[in-house]
């Protein structure tokens, strides 16, 4: 195969390599995949301005987030069950993340225990992504484990209290293969069965009071992931969240939601710089990172593309994906006259 030149090349190479069921799980979106496509289409519709003859002295993609110095304004989004895509799973991702200094968000549904991933991350930055479990004591224990393992922030994902309707997976009859599961949830008591739609799952969905309790339970920075409206961003801040992640979960949960990049400007306006706003869903190019920062994001998360790198080349594949995106961002910054991350502003967007 020719050497992958961009993140889409990794998508094609990963599709050729993965089991069709695993590919359907990774690539698919909810329903008619309208939101999945819109995440890309909305980035593609945005046009950029050049700004000529700007000085590039001291040019850098470096940024600071929650006291961490990052080499570039992007992080690796939490993605479940990474051993579906490579035998080493989250371990290989952590190797790449720590080598390049890119923060890795480790999922509650990781296929390797969080402590093992943290061991590989070492001093490399790691955040823990929390899915609030029906057993709230078990949930608080996950937070304690994350603190003890050295994770630097807790990200509560609130947009997927139930799985989206994902037709691609259902057509393939996708199920986790034996030996791959949610390693962090070993020992979780089963949810009590109840009547009605989706059984016990709905009775125990997380609510705002759960977020308030988590705020009391940890001193780590607490971020809420899945925010798509200014009203929810305001509630999260009122409860003491330290950051907001604008995301529609990569189009995997509620179909016909707007693109994340379209939801960002009013949210950034409402937050008004009080806490960092991050964004994911559809980031595939350095110009996408630039556009999100121009609309007020402090950083973005990268989802499927680094997993496609993992599937193709393990840790080296993840590292190459990170490098490709970082290099594209540097070029986009130079061509729009932004020497540093704080210089990226609305002026780079045409119209
Ligand atoms: C296969 C897969 C598994 C995911 N697992 C999780 C998860 O465990 N926790 C979570 O908060 N988000 C999860 N997400 C959502 C991602 O964190 C992120 O929001 C999304 O992938 C970003 O969109 P992108 O893939 O277009 O970059 C998952 C996404 C995919 C594709």
PDB file of C-alpha atoms and ligand atoms in Angstrom, residues 25-28 36 39 77-81 85 107-110 129 131 155 157 159 225 247-252 280-284 301-305, ligand 1:
ATOM      1  CA  UNK A  25     -18.902  -0.652  15.210  1.00  0.00           C
ATOM      2  CA  UNK A  26     -16.099   1.857  14.600  1.00  0.00           C
ATOM      3  CA  UNK A  27     -17.318   3.681  11.528  1.00  0.00           C
ATOM      4  CA  UNK A  28     -21.087   3.633  11.963  1.00  0.00           C
ATOM      5  CA  UNK A  36     -22.429  11.520  11.137  1.00  0.00           C
ATOM      6  CA  UNK A  39     -20.197  16.532  11.221  1.00  0.00           C
ATOM      7  CA  UNK A  77     -11.087  11.011  22.546  1.00  0.00           C
ATOM      8  CA  UNK A  78     -12.293   8.177  24.765  1.00  0.00           C
ATOM      9  CA  UNK A  79     -13.007   5.132  22.601  1.00  0.00           C
ATOM     10  CA  UNK A  80     -14.248   1.886  24.123  1.00  0.00           C
ATOM     11  CA  UNK A  81     -12.922  -1.665  23.615  1.00  0.00           C
ATOM     12  CA  UNK A  85      -8.852  -3.047  16.712  1.00  0.00           C
ATOM     13  CA  UNK A 107     -12.857   5.125  28.533  1.00  0.00           C
ATOM     14  CA  UNK A 108     -14.810   3.516  31.350  1.00  0.00           C
ATOM     15  CA  UNK A 109     -15.371   0.819  28.720  1.00  0.00           C
ATOM     16  CA  UNK A 110     -11.660   0.291  28.014  1.00  0.00           C
ATOM     17  CA  UNK A 129     -13.799   9.230  30.958  1.00  0.00           C
ATOM     18  CA  UNK A 131     -19.887   6.630  32.329  1.00  0.00           C
ATOM     19  CA  UNK A 155     -14.666  13.573  31.904  1.00  0.00           C
ATOM     20  CA  UNK A 157     -20.016  11.597  29.245  1.00  0.00           C
ATOM     21  CA  UNK A 159     -24.977  12.070  25.938  1.00  0.00           C
ATOM     22  CA  UNK A 225     -18.874  15.683  27.496  1.00  0.00           C
ATOM     23  CA  UNK A 247     -19.835  16.697  21.067  1.00  0.00           C
ATOM     24  CA  UNK A 248     -22.566  14.668  19.449  1.00  0.00           C
ATOM     25  CA  UNK A 249     -20.565  11.511  20.146  1.00  0.00           C
ATOM     26  CA  UNK A 250     -19.401  11.330  16.554  1.00  0.00           C
ATOM     27  CA  UNK A 251     -22.989  11.012  15.321  1.00  0.00           C
ATOM     28  CA  UNK A 252     -23.457   7.721  17.159  1.00  0.00           C
ATOM     29  CA  UNK A 280     -15.130  16.662  19.001  1.00  0.00           C
ATOM     30  CA  UNK A 281     -17.049  14.956  16.189  1.00  0.00           C
ATOM     31  CA  UNK A 282     -15.788  15.093  12.623  1.00  0.00           C
ATOM     32  CA  UNK A 283     -12.249  16.451  13.089  1.00  0.00           C
ATOM     33  CA  UNK A 284     -10.163  15.001  10.258  1.00  0.00           C
ATOM     34  CA  UNK A 301     -10.626  15.614  20.560  1.00  0.00           C
ATOM     35  CA  UNK A 302      -9.854  13.183  17.805  1.00  0.00           C
ATOM     36  CA  UNK A 303     -11.993  10.032  17.681  1.00  0.00           C
ATOM     37  CA  UNK A 304     -12.149   7.418  14.936  1.00  0.00           C
ATOM     38  CA  UNK A 305      -8.978   8.447  13.020  1.00  0.00           C
TER      39      UNK A 305
HETATM   40  C1  LIG B   1     -16.041   3.026  18.392  1.00  0.00           C
HETATM   41  C2  LIG B   1     -16.310   4.205  19.267  1.00  0.00           C
HETATM   42  C3  LIG B   1     -16.380   4.040  20.650  1.00  0.00           C
HETATM   43  C4  LIG B   1     -16.591   5.134  21.483  1.00  0.00           C
HETATM   44  N1  LIG B   1     -16.581   4.948  22.833  1.00  0.00           N
HETATM   45  C5  LIG B   1     -16.756   6.020  23.647  1.00  0.00           C
HETATM   46  C6  LIG B   1     -16.674   5.870  25.059  1.00  0.00           C
HETATM   47  O1  LIG B   1     -16.435   4.792  25.571  1.00  0.00           O
HETATM   48  N2  LIG B   1     -16.866   6.972  25.820  1.00  0.00           N
HETATM   49  C7  LIG B   1     -17.135   8.203  25.278  1.00  0.00           C
HETATM   50  O2  LIG B   1     -17.295   9.186  26.002  1.00  0.00           O
HETATM   51  N3  LIG B   1     -17.204   8.368  23.943  1.00  0.00           N
HETATM   52  C8  LIG B   1     -17.013   7.319  23.122  1.00  0.00           C
HETATM   53  N4  LIG B   1     -17.041   7.502  21.765  1.00  0.00           N
HETATM   54  C9  LIG B   1     -17.202   8.871  21.217  1.00  0.00           C
HETATM   55  C10 LIG B   1     -15.847   9.552  21.065  1.00  0.00           C
HETATM   56  O3  LIG B   1     -15.274   9.840  22.317  1.00  0.00           O
HETATM   57  C11 LIG B   1     -15.960  10.884  20.293  1.00  0.00           C
HETATM   58  O4  LIG B   1     -16.952  11.685  20.888  1.00  0.00           O
HETATM   59  C12 LIG B   1     -16.262  10.693  18.822  1.00  0.00           C
HETATM   60  O5  LIG B   1     -15.670   9.532  18.295  1.00  0.00           O
HETATM   61  C13 LIG B   1     -15.746  11.919  18.081  1.00  0.00           C
HETATM   62  O6  LIG B   1     -16.092  11.880  16.774  1.00  0.00           O
HETATM   63  P1  LIG B   1     -15.109  11.419  15.571  1.00  0.00           P
HETATM   64  O7  LIG B   1     -15.013   9.940  15.674  1.00  0.00           O
HETATM   65  O8  LIG B   1     -15.868  11.895  14.379  1.00  0.00           O
HETATM   66  O9  LIG B   1     -13.772  12.123  15.724  1.00  0.00           O
HETATM   67  C14 LIG B   1     -16.805   6.422  20.916  1.00  0.00           C
HETATM   68  C15 LIG B   1     -16.730   6.586  19.530  1.00  0.00           C
HETATM   69  C16 LIG B   1     -16.472   5.502  18.708  1.00  0.00           C
HETATM   70  C17 LIG B   1     -16.343   5.737  17.231  1.00  0.00           C
END
